[in-house]
Coordinates of C-alpha atoms and ligand atoms in Angstrom, one line a residue:
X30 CA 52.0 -11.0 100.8
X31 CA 54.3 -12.8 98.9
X32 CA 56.6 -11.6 96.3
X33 CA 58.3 -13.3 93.4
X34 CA 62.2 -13.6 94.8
X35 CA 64.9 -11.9 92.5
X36 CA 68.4 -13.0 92.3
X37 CA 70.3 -10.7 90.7
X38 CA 74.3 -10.8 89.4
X39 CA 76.6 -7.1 89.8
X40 CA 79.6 -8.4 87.6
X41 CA 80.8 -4.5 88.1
X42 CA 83.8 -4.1 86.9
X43 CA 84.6 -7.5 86.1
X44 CA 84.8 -9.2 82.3
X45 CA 85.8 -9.5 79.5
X46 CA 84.0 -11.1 76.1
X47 CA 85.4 -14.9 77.3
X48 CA 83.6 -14.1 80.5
X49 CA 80.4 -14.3 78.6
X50 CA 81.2 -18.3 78.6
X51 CA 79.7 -17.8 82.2
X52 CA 76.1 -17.3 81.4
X53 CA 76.5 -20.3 78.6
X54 CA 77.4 -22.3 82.0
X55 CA 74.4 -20.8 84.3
X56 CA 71.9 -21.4 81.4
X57 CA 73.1 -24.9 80.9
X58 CA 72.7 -25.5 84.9
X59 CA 69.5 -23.9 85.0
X60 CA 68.3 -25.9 81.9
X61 CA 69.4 -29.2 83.7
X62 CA 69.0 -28.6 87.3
X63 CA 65.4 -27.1 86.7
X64 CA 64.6 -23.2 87.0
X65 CA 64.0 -22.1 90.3
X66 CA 61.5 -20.3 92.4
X67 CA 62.5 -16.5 91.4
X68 CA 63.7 -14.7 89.0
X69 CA 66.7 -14.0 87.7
X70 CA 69.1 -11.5 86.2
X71 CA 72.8 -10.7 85.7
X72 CA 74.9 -7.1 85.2
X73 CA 77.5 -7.2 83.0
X74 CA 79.7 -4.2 82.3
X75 CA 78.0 -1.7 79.5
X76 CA 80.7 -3.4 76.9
X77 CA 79.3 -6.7 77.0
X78 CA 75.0 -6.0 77.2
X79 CA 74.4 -6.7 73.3
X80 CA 76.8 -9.6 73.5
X81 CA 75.1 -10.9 76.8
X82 CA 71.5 -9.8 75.2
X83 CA 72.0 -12.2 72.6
X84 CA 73.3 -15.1 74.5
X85 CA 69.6 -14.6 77.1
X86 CA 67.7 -15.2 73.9
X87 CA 65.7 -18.2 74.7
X88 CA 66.5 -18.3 78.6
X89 CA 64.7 -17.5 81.7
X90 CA 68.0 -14.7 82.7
X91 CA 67.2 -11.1 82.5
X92 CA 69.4 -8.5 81.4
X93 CA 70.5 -5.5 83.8
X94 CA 72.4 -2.4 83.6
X95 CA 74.7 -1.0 86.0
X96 CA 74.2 2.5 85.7
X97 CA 72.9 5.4 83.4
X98 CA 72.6 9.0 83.3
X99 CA 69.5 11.4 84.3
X100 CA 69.5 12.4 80.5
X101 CA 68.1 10.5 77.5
X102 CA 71.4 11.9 75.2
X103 CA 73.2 14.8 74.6
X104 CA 76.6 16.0 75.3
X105 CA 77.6 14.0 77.8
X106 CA 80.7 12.6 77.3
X107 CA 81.5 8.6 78.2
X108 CA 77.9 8.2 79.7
X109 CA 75.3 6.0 78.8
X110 CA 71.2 6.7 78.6
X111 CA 69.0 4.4 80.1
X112 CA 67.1 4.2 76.5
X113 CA 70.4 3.6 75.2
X114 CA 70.8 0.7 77.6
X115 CA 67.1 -0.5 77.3
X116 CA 68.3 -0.8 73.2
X117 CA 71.2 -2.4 74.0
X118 CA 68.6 -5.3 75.6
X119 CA 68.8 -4.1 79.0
X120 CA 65.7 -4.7 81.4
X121 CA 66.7 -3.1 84.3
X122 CA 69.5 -1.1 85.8
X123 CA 70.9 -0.5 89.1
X124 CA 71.3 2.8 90.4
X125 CA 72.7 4.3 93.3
X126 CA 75.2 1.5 93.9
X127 CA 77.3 2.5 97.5
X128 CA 80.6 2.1 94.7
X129 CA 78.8 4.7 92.6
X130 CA 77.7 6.9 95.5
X131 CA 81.3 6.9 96.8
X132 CA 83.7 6.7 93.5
X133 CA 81.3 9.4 91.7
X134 CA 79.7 11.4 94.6
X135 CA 76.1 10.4 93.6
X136 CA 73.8 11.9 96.0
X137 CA 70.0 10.7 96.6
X138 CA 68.4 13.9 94.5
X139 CA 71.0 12.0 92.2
X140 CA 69.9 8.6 92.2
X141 CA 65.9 9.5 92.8
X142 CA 67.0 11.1 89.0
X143 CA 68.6 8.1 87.5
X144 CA 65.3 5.9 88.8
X145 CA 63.1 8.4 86.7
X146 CA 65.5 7.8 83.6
X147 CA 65.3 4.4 84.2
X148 CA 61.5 4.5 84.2
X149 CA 61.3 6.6 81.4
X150 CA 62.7 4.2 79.6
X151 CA 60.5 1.9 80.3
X152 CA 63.4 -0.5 82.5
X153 CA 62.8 -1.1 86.2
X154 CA 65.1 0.7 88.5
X155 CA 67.3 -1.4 90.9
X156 CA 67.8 1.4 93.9
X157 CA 70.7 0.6 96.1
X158 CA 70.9 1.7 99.5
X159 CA 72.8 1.7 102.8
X160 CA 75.3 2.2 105.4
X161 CA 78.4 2.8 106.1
X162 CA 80.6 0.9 108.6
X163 CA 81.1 4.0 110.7
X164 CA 77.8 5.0 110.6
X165 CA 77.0 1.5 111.4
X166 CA 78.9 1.7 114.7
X167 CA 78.0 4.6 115.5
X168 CA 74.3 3.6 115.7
X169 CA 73.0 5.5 112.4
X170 CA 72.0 2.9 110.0
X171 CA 68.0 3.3 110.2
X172 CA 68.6 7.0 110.0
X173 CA 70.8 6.7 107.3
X174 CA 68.9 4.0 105.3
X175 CA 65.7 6.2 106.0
X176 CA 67.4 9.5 104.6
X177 CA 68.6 7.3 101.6
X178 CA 64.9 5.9 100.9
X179 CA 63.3 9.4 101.5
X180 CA 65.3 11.0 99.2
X181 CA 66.3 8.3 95.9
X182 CA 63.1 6.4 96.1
X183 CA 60.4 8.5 94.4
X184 CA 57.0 8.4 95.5
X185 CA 55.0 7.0 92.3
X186 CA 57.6 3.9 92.8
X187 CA 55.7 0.4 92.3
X188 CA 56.5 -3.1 92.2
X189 CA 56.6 -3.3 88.7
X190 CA 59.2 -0.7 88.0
X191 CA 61.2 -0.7 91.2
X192 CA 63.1 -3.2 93.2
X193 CA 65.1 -1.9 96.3
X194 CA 68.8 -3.4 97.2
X195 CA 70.0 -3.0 100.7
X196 CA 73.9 -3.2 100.6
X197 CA 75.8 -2.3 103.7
X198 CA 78.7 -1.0 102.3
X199 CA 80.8 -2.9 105.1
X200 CA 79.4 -6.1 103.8
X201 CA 80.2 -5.1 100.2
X202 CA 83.1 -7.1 98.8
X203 CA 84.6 -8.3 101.9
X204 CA 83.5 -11.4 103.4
X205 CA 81.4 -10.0 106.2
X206 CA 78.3 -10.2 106.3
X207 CA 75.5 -8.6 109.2
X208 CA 73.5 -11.1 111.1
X209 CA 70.2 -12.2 110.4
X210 CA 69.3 -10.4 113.2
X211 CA 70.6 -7.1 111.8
X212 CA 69.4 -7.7 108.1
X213 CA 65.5 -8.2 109.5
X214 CA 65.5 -5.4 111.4
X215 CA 66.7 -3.1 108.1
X216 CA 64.5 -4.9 105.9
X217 CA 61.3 -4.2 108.5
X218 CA 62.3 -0.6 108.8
X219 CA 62.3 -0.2 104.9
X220 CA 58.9 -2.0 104.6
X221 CA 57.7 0.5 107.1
X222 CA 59.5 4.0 105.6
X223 CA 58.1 2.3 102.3
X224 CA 54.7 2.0 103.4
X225 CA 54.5 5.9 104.9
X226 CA 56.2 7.4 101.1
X227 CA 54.0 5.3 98.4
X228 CA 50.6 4.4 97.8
X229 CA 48.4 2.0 96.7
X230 CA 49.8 -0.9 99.1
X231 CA 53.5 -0.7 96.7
X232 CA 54.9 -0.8 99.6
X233 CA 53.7 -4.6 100.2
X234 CA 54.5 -5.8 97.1
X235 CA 57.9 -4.1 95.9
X236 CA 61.2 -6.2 96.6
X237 CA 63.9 -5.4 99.0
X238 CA 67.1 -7.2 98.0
X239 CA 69.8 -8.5 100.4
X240 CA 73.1 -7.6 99.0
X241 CA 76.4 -7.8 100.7
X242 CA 79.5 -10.7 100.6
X243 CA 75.9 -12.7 99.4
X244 CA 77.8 -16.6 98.8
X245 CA 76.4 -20.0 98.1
X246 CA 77.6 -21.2 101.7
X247 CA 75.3 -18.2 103.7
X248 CA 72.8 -17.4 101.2
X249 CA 70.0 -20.2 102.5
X250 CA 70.3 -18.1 106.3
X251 CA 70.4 -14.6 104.7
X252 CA 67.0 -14.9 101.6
X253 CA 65.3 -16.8 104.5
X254 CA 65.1 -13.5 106.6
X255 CA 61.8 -12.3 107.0
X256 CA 61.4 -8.9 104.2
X257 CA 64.0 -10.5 102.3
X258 CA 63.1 -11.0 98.7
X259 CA 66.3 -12.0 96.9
X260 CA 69.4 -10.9 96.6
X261 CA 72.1 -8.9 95.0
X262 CA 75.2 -10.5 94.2
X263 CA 78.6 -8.9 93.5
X264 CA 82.0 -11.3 93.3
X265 CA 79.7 -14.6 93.7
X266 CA 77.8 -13.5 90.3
X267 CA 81.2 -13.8 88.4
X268 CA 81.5 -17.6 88.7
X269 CA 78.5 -19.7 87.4
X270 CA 78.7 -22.4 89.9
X271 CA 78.6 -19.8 92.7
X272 CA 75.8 -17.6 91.6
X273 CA 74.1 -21.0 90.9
X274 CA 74.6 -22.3 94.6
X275 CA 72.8 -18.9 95.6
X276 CA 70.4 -19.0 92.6
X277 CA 68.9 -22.7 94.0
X278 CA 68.3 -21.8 97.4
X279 CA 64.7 -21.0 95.6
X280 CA 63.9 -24.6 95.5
Ligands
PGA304 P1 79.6 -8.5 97.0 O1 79.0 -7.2 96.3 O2 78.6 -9.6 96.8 O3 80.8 -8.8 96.2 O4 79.8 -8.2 98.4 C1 77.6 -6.9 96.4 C2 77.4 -5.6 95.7 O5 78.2 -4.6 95.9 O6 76.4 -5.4 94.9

């Protein structure tokens, strides 16, 4: 089976308006250097999608969201709608982000929710999952990542509207990242929890993302791990020339 790669950039957050100069740079090097074999996509902050939206006009770069709320509107105060999102140019937004899970309390009946908004919206849902460093040691990441799947990812999800992220939260902004050895064995076990919740063969074709200290200097070892399919990319998004290096591993 092979599935188109996606690269895609969490600025979370990170940026200001003058960081916008950033995509001018990663369209220019992707305009000269060639585009490469995936697709590609960067998350700003929900301040700078219309500004962002604008400057994608023309390019190959999708737009993504960070995260939304279950509801389309209504009295919600400070939140943002997927619709409201998809408006704003968005094409996609992450939910269930391990920052989001822990700084909010999101639970998986919560993020299983947001992935329906997202849907209904007609965006495709980025659904983050993984472990923690103590659940890591103490042996629990495929239970874990299996309770996570089971109850965020919902059954009717499909290629087309669903991309899953694998983030080990130890990983997650701090330099380290698992081995290869460890990343395939996750990545198999979701392909295999994937294949037992949806039908139609999804769970062949739907995208499991790499994310985690993801850099230009480890990203040829990491995307070339069997049941990876791309990656997701916090602080190495926020410099052109970095989420480049990672970008053209898909030569
Ligand atoms: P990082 O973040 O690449 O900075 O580790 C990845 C993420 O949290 O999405």
């Amino acid at each position: 089976m092979s599935r188109r790669p996606l690269v895609a950039g969490n600025w979370k957050m990170n940026g200001l308006e003058a960081s916008l100069g950033e995509i001018g740079a990663l369209i220019e090097k992707l305009g000269s250097a060639g585009l490469p074999n995936a697709d590609i996509m960067v998350c700003p902050p929900a301040t700078l999608m219309r500004a962002a939206a604008e400057k994608l006009v023309g390019s190959d770069i999708a737009l993504g969201a960070q995260n939304c709320h279950a509801k389309a509107s209504g009295a919600h105060t400070g939140d943002i709608s997927a619709e409201m999102l998809g408006d704003a140019g968005a094409t996609a937004v992450i939910v269930g982000h391990s920052e989001r899970r822990a700084d909010h309390g999101e639970t998986d009946a919560d993020v299983r929710a947001k992935a329906e908004a997202v849907w209904r919206a007609g965006l495709m849902a980025i659904i983050c999952i993984g472990e923690t460093e103590a659940q890591r040691r103490a042996g629990e990441t495929l239970d874990v990542v299996g309770r996570q799947i089971q109850g965020s990812v919902p059954e009717t999800a499909n290629a087309g509207n669903t991309v899953i992220a694998y983030e080990p939260v130890c990983a997650n902004g701090t330099g380290l990242t698992p081995t290869p050895e460890d990343v395939a064995e996750v990545h198999g076990f979701i392909r295999d929890i994937l294949s037992k919740l949806l039908v139609n063969g999804e769970a062949d074709k739907i995208r499991i993302l790499y994310g985690g200290s993801v850099k230009p200097d480890n990203a040829a070892e990491l995307m070339a791990v069997s049941n990876v399919d791309g990656a997701l990319v916090g602080g190495a998004s926020l410099k052109a020339a970095d989420f480049y290096g990672i970008v053209s591993t898909y030569r």
